[in-house]
Short mmCIF file of C-alpha atoms (C1' of nucleotides) in Angstrom, two decimals:
data_model
loop_
_atom_site.label_atom_id
_atom_site.label_comp_id
_atom_site.label_asym_id
_atom_site.label_seq_id
_atom_site.Cartn_x
_atom_site.Cartn_y
_atom_site.Cartn_z
CA UNK A 1 86.56 -140.25 -65.12
CA UNK A 2 89.16 -142.87 -66.19
CA UNK A 3 92.21 -143.53 -64.01
CA UNK A 4 95.09 -146.03 -64.83
CA UNK A 5 98.27 -147.33 -63.20
CA UNK A 6 101.25 -148.71 -65.07
CA UNK A 7 104.64 -149.90 -63.82
CA UNK A 8 106.80 -148.75 -66.68
CA UNK A 9 110.25 -150.08 -65.65
CA UNK A 10 111.93 -147.06 -67.07
CA UNK A 11 109.99 -144.12 -68.42
CA UNK A 12 112.69 -143.49 -70.81
CA UNK A 13 112.57 -147.02 -72.43
CA UNK A 14 108.79 -147.05 -72.24
CA UNK A 15 107.95 -143.71 -73.52
CA UNK A 16 106.67 -144.82 -76.82
CA UNK A 17 104.24 -147.37 -74.98
CA UNK A 18 102.88 -144.51 -72.67
CA UNK A 19 102.29 -142.02 -75.38
CA UNK A 20 100.58 -144.53 -77.44
CA UNK A 21 98.33 -145.50 -74.51
CA UNK A 22 97.64 -141.97 -73.61
CA UNK A 23 96.47 -141.49 -77.11
CA UNK A 24 94.32 -144.55 -77.55
CA UNK A 25 92.58 -144.34 -74.16
CA UNK A 26 92.71 -140.82 -73.30
CA UNK A 27 92.60 -141.22 -69.41
CA UNK A 28 92.07 -138.51 -67.00
CA UNK A 29 94.87 -139.76 -64.77
CA UNK A 30 97.75 -142.22 -65.63
CA UNK A 31 99.94 -143.11 -62.85
CA UNK A 32 103.37 -144.59 -63.42
CA UNK A 33 105.90 -146.51 -61.31
CA UNK A 34 109.35 -147.39 -61.48
CA UNK A 35 110.30 -144.48 -63.79
CA UNK A 36 113.95 -145.16 -62.79
CA UNK A 37 115.20 -141.80 -63.68
CA UNK A 38 116.42 -138.58 -61.88
CA UNK A 39 114.10 -135.55 -62.35
CA UNK A 40 116.68 -133.81 -64.65
CA UNK A 41 116.55 -136.62 -67.25
CA UNK A 42 112.75 -137.11 -67.00
CA UNK A 43 111.25 -136.81 -70.50
CA UNK A 44 108.90 -134.11 -69.49
CA UNK A 45 108.74 -132.13 -72.65
CA UNK A 46 107.58 -135.19 -74.76
CA UNK A 47 104.75 -135.84 -72.17
CA UNK A 48 103.81 -132.17 -71.88
CA UNK A 49 103.42 -132.31 -75.69
CA UNK A 50 100.14 -134.42 -75.13
CA UNK A 51 98.63 -131.34 -73.56
CA UNK A 52 98.68 -133.05 -70.12
CA UNK A 53 100.10 -132.04 -66.73
CA UNK A 54 102.87 -134.08 -65.30
CA UNK A 55 104.01 -134.38 -61.67
CA UNK A 56 106.96 -136.79 -60.87
CA UNK A 57 109.78 -137.43 -58.60
CA UNK A 58 112.61 -139.98 -59.08
CA UNK A 59 116.33 -140.85 -58.46
CA UNK A 60 118.84 -142.62 -60.46
CA UNK A 61 118.18 -146.11 -61.33
CA UNK A 62 115.47 -147.11 -58.60
CA UNK A 63 111.93 -146.38 -58.00
CA UNK A 64 110.32 -143.07 -59.20
CA UNK A 65 106.77 -142.23 -59.71
CA UNK A 66 104.82 -139.93 -62.06
CA UNK A 67 101.23 -138.89 -62.40
CA UNK A 68 100.11 -137.65 -65.62
CA UNK A 69 96.77 -135.70 -65.50
CA UNK A 70 94.25 -134.08 -67.94
CA UNK A 71 93.58 -131.11 -65.66
CA UNK A 72 96.09 -129.40 -63.38
CA UNK A 73 96.10 -131.03 -59.81
CA UNK A 74 94.72 -128.87 -57.18
CA UNK A 75 97.28 -130.22 -54.88
CA UNK A 76 100.49 -132.15 -54.90
CA UNK A 77 102.43 -133.76 -52.13
CA UNK A 78 105.65 -135.67 -52.39
CA UNK A 79 106.52 -138.63 -50.16
CA UNK A 80 105.29 -139.83 -46.83
CA UNK A 81 106.16 -136.49 -45.00
CA UNK A 82 107.06 -138.19 -41.68
CA UNK A 83 110.85 -137.28 -41.44
CA UNK A 84 114.10 -137.78 -43.14
CA UNK A 85 113.21 -141.00 -44.95
CA UNK A 86 110.54 -139.35 -47.03
CA UNK A 87 110.22 -142.05 -49.65
CA UNK A 88 109.21 -139.33 -52.26
CA UNK A 89 110.24 -141.56 -55.16
CA UNK A 90 107.65 -144.24 -54.01
CA UNK A 91 104.70 -142.23 -53.10
CA UNK A 92 102.88 -139.23 -54.85
CA UNK A 93 99.58 -137.55 -54.10
CA UNK A 94 97.72 -135.51 -56.46
CA UNK A 95 94.43 -134.06 -56.00
CA UNK A 96 92.43 -134.15 -59.21
CA UNK A 97 88.84 -132.88 -59.75
CA UNK A 98 88.61 -132.97 -55.81
CA UNK A 99 89.66 -136.64 -55.66
CA UNK A 100 92.97 -137.48 -53.83
CA UNK A 101 94.88 -140.01 -55.84
CA UNK A 102 97.73 -141.84 -54.02
CA UNK A 103 100.36 -143.26 -56.55
CA UNK A 104 102.70 -145.65 -54.87
CA UNK A 105 105.32 -148.12 -55.68
CA UNK A 106 105.58 -150.47 -52.57
CA UNK A 107 109.13 -151.91 -51.87
CA UNK A 108 109.33 -155.38 -53.41
CA UNK A 109 111.12 -156.90 -50.38
CA UNK A 110 113.94 -158.89 -52.05
CA UNK A 111 113.30 -161.94 -50.06
CA UNK A 112 111.37 -163.09 -47.04
CA UNK A 113 113.48 -162.57 -44.12
CA UNK A 114 115.70 -159.84 -45.59
CA UNK A 115 115.97 -156.43 -44.12
CA UNK A 116 114.37 -155.09 -47.12
CA UNK A 117 111.39 -157.40 -46.40
CA UNK A 118 110.88 -155.98 -43.01
CA UNK A 119 111.10 -152.63 -44.60
CA UNK A 120 108.20 -153.56 -46.91
CA UNK A 121 105.99 -154.77 -44.05
CA UNK A 122 106.67 -151.67 -42.11
CA UNK A 123 105.87 -149.71 -45.45
CA UNK A 124 102.31 -150.78 -45.39
CA UNK A 125 101.98 -149.65 -41.67
CA UNK A 126 103.35 -146.37 -42.70
CA UNK A 127 101.28 -145.90 -45.59
CA UNK A 128 98.12 -146.66 -43.39
CA UNK A 129 99.11 -143.86 -41.08
CA UNK A 130 99.51 -141.73 -44.01
CA UNK A 131 95.77 -142.47 -45.08
CA UNK A 132 94.82 -141.76 -41.52
CA UNK A 133 96.28 -138.28 -41.51
CA UNK A 134 95.11 -136.98 -44.80
CA UNK A 135 92.13 -138.95 -46.25
CA UNK A 136 88.67 -139.77 -45.09
CA UNK A 137 87.32 -143.20 -45.84
CA UNK A 138 84.01 -141.55 -46.23
CA UNK A 139 84.95 -139.30 -49.08
CA UNK A 140 86.31 -140.28 -52.54
CA UNK A 141 89.88 -141.32 -52.58
CA UNK A 142 92.17 -143.60 -54.65
CA UNK A 143 94.97 -145.78 -53.72
CA UNK A 144 96.81 -147.16 -56.57
CA UNK A 145 100.02 -148.31 -58.11
CA UNK A 146 102.52 -151.40 -58.04
CA UNK A 147 101.48 -152.55 -54.60
CA UNK A 148 103.85 -155.67 -54.84
CA UNK A 149 101.26 -158.04 -53.21
CA UNK A 150 99.09 -160.71 -54.78
CA UNK A 151 96.24 -160.68 -52.11
CA UNK A 152 94.81 -164.06 -52.55
CA UNK A 153 95.85 -167.51 -54.16
CA UNK A 154 93.81 -166.67 -57.23
CA UNK A 155 96.06 -163.68 -57.81
CA UNK A 156 99.21 -165.57 -58.63
CA UNK A 157 99.96 -168.84 -60.78
CA UNK A 158 100.95 -171.69 -58.78
CA UNK A 159 100.20 -170.16 -55.47
CA UNK A 160 101.42 -173.17 -53.32
CA UNK A 161 104.77 -172.65 -54.91
CA UNK A 162 104.99 -168.92 -53.98
CA UNK A 163 104.44 -168.78 -50.51
CA UNK A 164 107.87 -167.85 -49.70
CA UNK A 165 108.00 -165.20 -52.16
CA UNK A 166 107.98 -161.52 -51.00
CA UNK A 167 104.77 -160.60 -53.05
CA UNK A 168 102.79 -163.52 -51.73
CA UNK A 169 104.07 -164.39 -48.33
CA UNK A 170 101.62 -164.40 -45.74
CA UNK A 171 103.20 -161.47 -43.71
CA UNK A 172 103.20 -159.27 -46.83
CA UNK A 173 99.54 -160.22 -47.67
CA UNK A 174 98.54 -159.54 -44.04
CA UNK A 175 100.29 -156.06 -44.01
CA UNK A 176 98.74 -155.10 -47.37
CA UNK A 177 95.34 -156.08 -46.16
CA UNK A 178 95.77 -154.18 -42.80
CA UNK A 179 96.52 -151.14 -44.91
CA UNK A 180 93.46 -151.72 -47.20
CA UNK A 181 91.26 -152.19 -44.10
CA UNK A 182 91.84 -148.68 -43.52
CA UNK A 183 88.80 -148.08 -45.98
CA UNK A 184 89.81 -149.20 -49.41
CA UNK A 185 87.98 -151.42 -51.73
CA UNK A 186 89.96 -153.44 -54.54
CA UNK A 187 88.06 -152.48 -57.65
CA UNK A 188 89.05 -155.30 -59.66
CA UNK A 189 88.36 -158.06 -57.47
CA UNK A 190 85.06 -156.41 -56.24
CA UNK A 191 83.89 -156.57 -59.85
CA UNK A 192 85.41 -159.88 -60.84
CA UNK A 193 85.35 -161.97 -57.77
CA UNK A 194 86.42 -165.30 -59.53
CA UNK A 195 88.46 -163.82 -62.41
CA UNK A 196 92.17 -164.96 -62.93
CA UNK A 197 93.84 -161.85 -64.46
CA UNK A 198 97.49 -160.93 -63.91
CA UNK A 199 99.16 -157.47 -64.19
CA UNK A 200 102.82 -158.45 -64.04
CA UNK A 201 104.71 -161.33 -65.87
CA UNK A 202 108.33 -162.02 -65.32
CA UNK A 203 110.42 -161.25 -68.38
CA UNK A 204 112.11 -164.82 -68.42
CA UNK A 205 110.99 -168.30 -69.38
CA UNK A 206 108.17 -167.11 -71.62
CA UNK A 207 105.94 -166.10 -68.49
CA UNK A 208 103.75 -163.89 -70.43
CA UNK A 209 103.11 -166.44 -73.27
CA UNK A 210 102.23 -169.19 -70.72
CA UNK A 211 100.28 -166.53 -68.51
CA UNK A 212 102.39 -167.31 -65.36
CA UNK A 213 101.93 -163.92 -63.79
CA UNK A 214 100.89 -162.10 -60.76
CA UNK A 215 97.99 -159.58 -59.98
CA UNK A 216 100.24 -157.06 -57.81
CA UNK A 217 99.15 -153.69 -59.51
CA UNK A 218 95.88 -152.54 -57.87
CA UNK A 219 93.40 -149.59 -57.95
CA UNK A 220 91.59 -149.20 -54.76
CA UNK A 221 88.95 -146.70 -53.78
CA UNK A 222 87.05 -145.54 -50.77
CA UNK A 223 83.40 -146.70 -50.59
CA UNK A 224 81.78 -143.67 -51.96
CA UNK A 225 83.88 -143.65 -54.91
CA UNK A 226 83.89 -147.48 -55.51
CA UNK A 227 80.20 -147.08 -55.71
CA UNK A 228 80.64 -144.90 -58.69
CA UNK A 229 82.92 -147.27 -60.45
CA UNK A 230 81.42 -148.42 -63.91
CA UNK A 231 84.35 -150.28 -65.28
CA UNK A 232 87.76 -151.70 -64.50
CA UNK A 233 89.95 -153.92 -66.36
CA UNK A 234 93.53 -154.83 -67.45
CA UNK A 235 94.78 -153.91 -70.79
CA UNK A 236 97.35 -156.43 -71.97
CA UNK A 237 98.33 -154.63 -75.14
CA UNK A 238 101.24 -152.76 -73.49
CA UNK A 239 102.73 -156.07 -72.29
CA UNK A 240 102.66 -157.29 -75.76
CA UNK A 241 104.17 -154.10 -77.32
CA UNK A 242 107.65 -154.06 -79.04
CA UNK A 243 109.70 -153.00 -75.94
CA UNK A 244 107.44 -154.01 -73.17
CA UNK A 245 107.52 -153.41 -69.45
CA UNK A 246 107.20 -156.73 -67.35
CA UNK A 247 103.86 -155.06 -65.92
CA UNK A 248 100.88 -153.90 -67.93
CA UNK A 249 98.12 -151.19 -67.49
CA UNK A 250 95.24 -151.50 -65.14
CA UNK A 251 92.49 -148.95 -65.38
CA UNK A 252 89.16 -148.03 -63.78
CA UNK A 253 86.24 -145.82 -64.80
CA UNK A 254 84.01 -143.72 -62.71
CA UNK A 255 80.63 -142.02 -63.25
CA UNK A 256 80.34 -138.34 -61.82
CA UNK A 257 83.00 -139.20 -59.13
CA UNK A 258 83.33 -135.62 -57.71
CA UNK A 259 79.53 -135.59 -56.72
CA UNK A 260 80.14 -138.52 -54.31
CA UNK B 1 135.53 -159.16 -108.01
CA UNK B 2 134.47 -156.65 -105.28
CA UNK B 3 136.19 -156.68 -101.79
CA UNK B 4 135.22 -154.58 -98.90
CA UNK B 5 136.23 -153.78 -95.32
CA UNK B 6 134.19 -152.52 -92.43
CA UNK B 7 134.97 -152.00 -88.75
CA UNK B 8 131.56 -152.71 -87.35
CA UNK B 9 132.22 -151.84 -83.52
CA UNK B 10 130.04 -154.88 -82.68
CA UNK B 11 128.69 -157.29 -85.08
CA UNK B 12 125.71 -157.89 -82.91
CA UNK B 13 124.75 -154.18 -82.91
CA UNK B 14 125.53 -153.73 -86.50
CA UNK B 15 123.92 -156.90 -87.97
CA UNK B 16 121.16 -154.94 -89.81
CA UNK B 17 123.63 -152.59 -91.35
CA UNK B 18 125.92 -155.45 -92.55
CA UNK B 19 122.95 -157.41 -93.98
CA UNK B 20 121.68 -154.33 -95.71
CA UNK B 21 125.05 -153.61 -97.29
CA UNK B 22 125.69 -157.23 -98.44
CA UNK B 23 122.17 -157.03 -100.23
CA UNK B 24 122.62 -153.77 -101.78
CA UNK B 25 126.40 -154.27 -102.93
CA UNK B 26 126.56 -158.04 -103.32
CA UNK B 27 130.54 -158.12 -102.67
CA UNK B 28 132.51 -161.15 -103.17
CA UNK B 29 134.34 -160.56 -99.82
CA UNK B 30 133.29 -158.50 -96.95
CA UNK B 31 135.86 -158.16 -93.98
CA UNK B 32 134.79 -157.00 -90.66
CA UNK B 33 136.71 -155.81 -87.80
CA UNK B 34 135.86 -155.27 -84.07
CA UNK B 35 133.11 -157.89 -83.94
CA UNK B 36 133.39 -157.80 -80.20
CA UNK B 37 131.90 -161.13 -79.67
CA UNK B 38 133.06 -164.48 -78.60
CA UNK B 39 132.50 -167.30 -81.23
CA UNK B 40 129.57 -169.07 -79.53
CA UNK B 41 127.56 -165.72 -79.63
CA UNK B 42 128.52 -164.79 -83.24
CA UNK B 43 125.41 -164.27 -85.39
CA UNK B 44 126.27 -167.06 -87.71
CA UNK B 45 122.95 -168.06 -88.70
CA UNK B 46 121.63 -164.69 -89.75
CA UNK B 47 124.76 -164.29 -91.89
CA UNK B 48 124.62 -167.69 -93.40
CA UNK B 49 121.06 -167.12 -94.41
CA UNK B 50 122.39 -164.75 -96.97
CA UNK B 51 123.91 -167.82 -98.64
CA UNK B 52 127.50 -166.77 -98.04
CA UNK B 53 130.31 -168.23 -96.18
CA UNK B 54 131.35 -166.95 -92.92
CA UNK B 55 134.96 -167.25 -91.06
CA UNK B 56 135.45 -165.63 -87.79
CA UNK B 57 137.23 -165.53 -84.53
CA UNK B 58 136.68 -163.32 -81.65
CA UNK B 59 136.44 -162.99 -77.90
CA UNK B 60 134.42 -161.12 -75.34
CA UNK B 61 134.29 -157.51 -75.66
CA UNK B 62 137.42 -156.60 -77.58
CA UNK B 63 138.63 -157.22 -81.12
CA UNK B 64 137.40 -160.00 -83.22
CA UNK B 65 137.41 -160.59 -87.12
CA UNK B 66 135.09 -161.91 -89.61
CA UNK B 67 135.31 -162.57 -93.27
CA UNK B 68 132.15 -163.09 -95.32
CA UNK B 69 132.67 -164.69 -98.78
CA UNK B 70 130.50 -165.60 -101.67
CA UNK B 71 132.58 -168.70 -102.30
CA UNK B 72 133.99 -171.00 -99.88
CA UNK B 73 137.71 -170.01 -99.01
CA UNK B 74 140.06 -172.57 -100.33
CA UNK B 75 142.17 -171.91 -97.30
CA UNK B 76 141.82 -170.31 -93.77
CA UNK B 77 144.34 -169.46 -91.18
CA UNK B 78 143.68 -167.59 -87.79
CA UNK B 79 146.29 -165.48 -86.19
CA UNK B 80 149.89 -164.68 -86.69
CA UNK B 81 150.87 -168.25 -86.06
CA UNK B 82 154.31 -167.28 -84.36
CA UNK B 83 153.69 -168.64 -80.92
CA UNK B 84 151.63 -168.35 -77.88
CA UNK B 85 150.48 -164.71 -78.58
CA UNK B 86 148.60 -165.66 -81.63
CA UNK B 87 146.54 -162.52 -82.08
CA UNK B 88 143.73 -164.54 -83.95
CA UNK B 89 141.13 -162.01 -82.94
CA UNK B 90 143.17 -159.46 -84.97
CA UNK B 91 144.18 -161.19 -88.10
CA UNK B 92 142.36 -163.70 -90.34
CA UNK B 93 143.52 -165.04 -93.80
CA UNK B 94 141.35 -166.42 -96.22
CA UNK B 95 142.20 -167.48 -99.67
CA UNK B 96 139.30 -166.78 -101.99
CA UNK B 97 139.34 -167.56 -105.81
CA UNK B 98 143.16 -168.03 -105.56
CA UNK B 99 143.74 -164.62 -103.90
CA UNK B 100 145.02 -164.39 -100.24
CA UNK B 101 142.98 -161.83 -98.23
CA UNK B 102 144.56 -160.80 -94.84
CA UNK B 103 141.72 -159.21 -92.77
CA UNK B 104 143.35 -157.22 -89.83
CA UNK B 105 142.46 -155.18 -86.90
CA UNK B 106 145.69 -153.40 -85.99
CA UNK B 107 146.01 -152.30 -82.31
CA UNK B 108 144.93 -148.79 -81.72
CA UNK B 109 147.74 -148.00 -79.12
CA UNK B 110 145.92 -146.15 -76.49
CA UNK B 111 148.35 -143.30 -76.32
CA UNK B 112 151.75 -142.39 -77.58
CA UNK B 113 154.44 -143.76 -75.14
CA UNK B 114 151.99 -146.31 -73.56
CA UNK B 115 152.94 -150.05 -73.42
CA UNK B 116 150.05 -150.74 -75.77
CA UNK B 117 151.61 -148.18 -78.24
CA UNK B 118 154.91 -150.14 -78.35
CA UNK B 119 152.72 -153.21 -78.93
CA UNK B 120 151.18 -151.41 -81.95
CA UNK B 121 154.51 -150.46 -83.49
CA UNK B 122 155.81 -154.09 -82.90
CA UNK B 123 152.50 -155.52 -84.47
CA UNK B 124 153.42 -153.82 -87.79
CA UNK B 125 156.96 -155.58 -87.64
CA UNK B 126 155.22 -158.90 -86.83
CA UNK B 127 152.71 -158.54 -89.72
CA UNK B 128 155.49 -157.79 -92.31
CA UNK B 129 157.16 -160.96 -91.22
CA UNK B 130 153.86 -162.66 -91.59
CA UNK B 131 153.67 -161.35 -95.27
CA UNK B 132 157.23 -162.60 -95.82
CA UNK B 133 156.49 -166.09 -94.72
CA UNK B 134 153.20 -166.64 -96.66
CA UNK B 135 152.92 -164.18 -99.43
CA UNK B 136 154.47 -163.08 -102.57
CA UNK B 137 154.50 -159.53 -103.65
CA UNK B 138 154.60 -160.61 -107.31
CA UNK B 139 151.32 -162.43 -107.01
CA UNK B 140 147.98 -161.21 -106.08
CA UNK B 141 147.27 -160.59 -102.43
CA UNK B 142 145.23 -158.20 -100.48
CA UNK B 143 145.79 -156.67 -96.94
CA UNK B 144 142.95 -154.84 -95.72
CA UNK B 145 141.15 -153.68 -92.49
CA UNK B 146 141.11 -151.10 -89.70
CA UNK B 147 145.04 -150.47 -89.87
CA UNK B 148 144.72 -147.72 -87.29
CA UNK B 149 147.08 -145.42 -89.15
CA UNK B 150 146.33 -142.32 -91.19
CA UNK B 151 149.42 -142.43 -93.43
CA UNK B 152 149.78 -138.88 -94.55
CA UNK B 153 148.33 -135.29 -93.27
CA UNK B 154 145.71 -135.41 -95.90
CA UNK B 155 144.24 -138.47 -94.23
CA UNK B 156 143.28 -136.63 -91.04
CA UNK B 157 141.43 -133.44 -90.40
CA UNK B 158 143.64 -130.80 -88.61
CA UNK B 159 146.86 -133.02 -88.95
CA UNK B 160 148.96 -130.47 -86.89
CA UNK B 161 146.95 -131.12 -83.86
CA UNK B 162 146.94 -134.87 -84.17
CA UNK B 163 150.72 -135.40 -84.24
CA UNK B 164 150.65 -137.06 -80.73
CA UNK B 165 147.66 -139.28 -81.57
CA UNK B 166 148.52 -142.97 -81.79
CA UNK B 167 146.95 -143.16 -85.28
CA UNK B 168 148.98 -140.18 -86.66
CA UNK B 169 152.13 -140.22 -84.66
CA UNK B 170 155.33 -140.46 -86.85
CA UNK B 171 156.34 -143.70 -85.25
CA UNK B 172 153.01 -145.25 -86.20
CA UNK B 173 153.05 -143.87 -89.61
CA UNK B 174 156.65 -145.12 -90.26
CA UNK B 175 155.85 -148.61 -88.78
CA UNK B 176 152.85 -148.77 -91.06
CA UNK B 177 154.66 -147.56 -94.29
CA UNK B 178 157.59 -150.04 -93.39
CA UNK B 179 154.92 -152.85 -93.44
CA UNK B 180 153.41 -151.56 -96.61
CA UNK B 181 156.85 -151.46 -98.29
CA UNK B 182 156.89 -155.22 -98.17
CA UNK B 183 154.95 -154.89 -101.50
CA UNK B 184 151.46 -153.31 -101.16
CA UNK B 185 149.82 -150.50 -102.72
CA UNK B 186 147.26 -148.19 -101.02
CA UNK B 187 144.47 -148.66 -103.76
CA UNK B 188 142.42 -145.52 -102.48
CA UNK B 189 145.27 -143.12 -102.43
CA UNK B 190 146.75 -144.59 -105.65
CA UNK B 191 143.56 -143.75 -107.43
CA UNK B 192 142.84 -140.44 -105.69
CA UNK B 193 146.17 -138.87 -104.83
CA UNK B 194 144.51 -135.54 -103.70
CA UNK B 195 141.17 -136.58 -102.35
CA UNK B 196 140.32 -136.03 -98.79
CA UNK B 197 138.09 -138.91 -97.71
CA UNK B 198 137.86 -140.35 -94.38
CA UNK B 199 136.55 -143.79 -93.21
CA UNK B 200 136.25 -143.11 -89.45
CA UNK B 201 134.46 -140.31 -87.45
CA UNK B 202 134.49 -140.15 -83.72
CA UNK B 203 130.90 -140.56 -82.21
CA UNK B 204 131.13 -137.50 -80.16
CA UNK B 205 130.98 -133.83 -81.08
CA UNK B 206 129.23 -134.09 -84.33
CA UNK B 207 132.41 -135.40 -85.86
CA UNK B 208 130.63 -136.87 -88.74
CA UNK B 209 128.40 -133.87 -89.49
CA UNK B 210 131.40 -131.64 -89.57
CA UNK B 211 133.56 -134.20 -91.44
CA UNK B 212 136.31 -134.32 -88.88
CA UNK B 213 137.47 -137.70 -89.54
CA UNK B 214 140.33 -140.01 -90.29
CA UNK B 215 141.32 -142.39 -93.20
CA UNK B 216 142.54 -145.30 -91.04
CA UNK B 217 140.78 -148.28 -92.94
CA UNK B 218 142.59 -149.38 -96.03
CA UNK B 219 142.53 -151.84 -98.78
CA UNK B 220 146.03 -152.50 -100.16
CA UNK B 221 146.99 -155.01 -102.86
CA UNK B 222 150.23 -156.25 -104.39
CA UNK B 223 151.16 -154.74 -107.64
CA UNK B 224 149.72 -157.46 -110.11
CA UNK B 225 146.50 -157.17 -108.42
CA UNK B 226 146.59 -153.30 -107.92
CA UNK B 227 146.97 -153.21 -111.74
CA UNK B 228 143.60 -154.94 -112.05
CA UNK B 229 141.76 -152.35 -109.75
CA UNK B 230 138.90 -150.77 -111.72
CA UNK B 231 137.31 -148.85 -108.77
CA UNK B 232 137.76 -148.10 -105.16
CA UNK B 233 135.66 -145.93 -103.04
CA UNK B 234 134.21 -145.19 -99.55
CA UNK B 235 130.55 -145.63 -99.04
CA UNK B 236 129.37 -143.24 -96.26
CA UNK B 237 125.69 -144.74 -96.13
CA UNK B 238 126.74 -147.16 -93.13
CA UNK B 239 127.96 -144.25 -91.17
CA UNK B 240 124.56 -142.46 -91.74
CA UNK B 241 122.47 -145.52 -90.82
CA UNK B 242 120.08 -145.69 -87.89
CA UNK B 243 122.64 -147.33 -85.47
CA UNK B 244 125.86 -146.64 -87.08
CA UNK B 245 129.47 -147.69 -86.31
CA UNK B 246 131.97 -144.91 -85.87
CA UNK B 247 133.77 -146.42 -89.01
CA UNK B 248 132.18 -146.92 -92.68
CA UNK B 249 132.73 -149.22 -95.44
CA UNK B 250 135.64 -149.10 -98.01
CA UNK B 251 135.47 -151.21 -101.05
CA UNK B 252 137.44 -152.10 -104.04
CA UNK B 253 136.65 -153.71 -107.44
CA UNK B 254 139.15 -155.88 -109.60
CA UNK B 255 138.91 -157.08 -113.04
CA UNK B 256 139.68 -160.80 -113.76
CA UNK B 257 141.96 -160.75 -110.60
CA UNK B 258 142.68 -164.50 -110.62
CA UNK B 259 144.41 -164.25 -114.10
CA UNK B 260 147.03 -161.80 -112.71
"C1'" DG C 1 129.03 -140.92 -77.80
"C1'" DG C 2 128.52 -145.76 -78.19
"C1'" DC C 3 130.21 -150.15 -77.58
"C1'" DT C 4 131.68 -153.89 -74.11
"C1'" DC C 5 131.59 -155.98 -69.26
"C1'" DA C 6 130.30 -156.89 -64.35
"C1'" DA C 7 127.40 -155.84 -60.49
"C1'" DT C 8 122.70 -155.05 -58.63
"C1'" DG C 9 117.73 -155.09 -58.77
"C1'" DG C 10 113.29 -157.13 -60.01
"C1'" DC D 1 115.11 -161.57 -69.21
"C1'" DC D 2 115.32 -156.53 -69.08
"C1'" DA D 3 116.47 -152.70 -66.64
"C1'" DT D 4 120.00 -149.74 -64.16
"C1'" DT D 5 125.18 -147.94 -62.93
"C1'" DG D 6 130.03 -147.21 -63.63
"C1'" DA D 7 134.35 -148.43 -65.43
"C1'" DG D 8 137.30 -149.53 -69.79
"C1'" DC D 9 138.14 -148.84 -74.46
"C1'" DC D 10 138.32 -146.07 -78.75
#
DNA sequence: GGCTCAATGG
DNA sequence: CCATTGAGCC
């Protein structure tokens, strides 16, 4: 089973890149973030034409998530389901082949100290409660997406200069790690403890050319599923495509995951 | 000698169309209107790369004219040169091979009765004085561009429904004709008295597909030059191009024009 | 409908 | 730098 995540920065602008990636890699699940489109404008027909199932929720301009699956999800749940502030354009649960897959776009946080930054820190607490209420760390489950945190210095270029950035500030890193500590394993870092590999590069100042990036997109799995992980990697091709997102695709492959 | 006019509706968006037209038709002069770009952002290098000369003046977002010539113009003059309101983003004179070519983008006029409409009517009076001061109706000269008037009912689809449009209202038609009466001949209509042929079609409601357009782009010449005109036509290919302007190209060819 | 700009977001 | 919206213009 192959699962991937990709912050598209507008699904309408990135549709060719997504269709190409689906055709070349044929994943079982592809999770998208920042679709930036309201549901009525979502390019559903073009994606259904690939023969896959598509689950999505978004609003005008901001956020938006979509999960594209080979098989029909056995269960779908939008948002945090806590109350009025449902955040259903940032979190989407699908259960595919018995495995819960939590596709999330964590708030970026604007800048350290801002109200939006406090919202980001709180968001990690909320998502941890979300895991508590519907998942079991002893059974297969996946949390993936643009989590907007570079967990360690190795995960960002010039870390010493980034300590006040909302994706590397110590409070965000700790909030992220506390959510992870619920029972998730970072598949990329588990497999490659020393590897410098980013998933996001700024559009400006030739960041990609000079490899000045961030590893802020992640695929995490509970222990029983992580044990079945046979491959995980970043595919930089989408970042080099004609009309590229500032993020690229991260993917992971599992052996007989449902039997875990 | 081949001369053409094209309202590009943004030279930056239309650069591929313009380069393609230059390569295919190799005109001596191509006059552009609505370049919609300030001079510092004008795509000069890309046009110079064709081996031609480029004269232009524009501001942010609105208006802007450019004249692309095979030979270097012997003289260039920007604007009406009357006083402070110079209108140099609407009128550009170049003298090429001894022939004055007045490239103009006449104000559209917004709607009949508006202040901008009065400005349009006045503009025709001003341009007639401009001809008086610098041209001679007995010597070759060209006035061309987006003149924003369909002179006769044949020049607009459903004319009876357009009598209150600023490009077909009787006051605009009369103001235009009064300027023309200075000493110009409409080359297209002179050659094709009965032909329905538009140069502009609205972007919306499938106007081009249904040929619901306007003949508002014109090439006019003084009598001695008009006598040398051996061909004039509208090329609809640019209107059918990938990323098309709402206008298309009108061109005219002259035999030994300088000897007139 | 397609261009422009100025905000806003990242 | 690359997205978005919403207004102005045509």
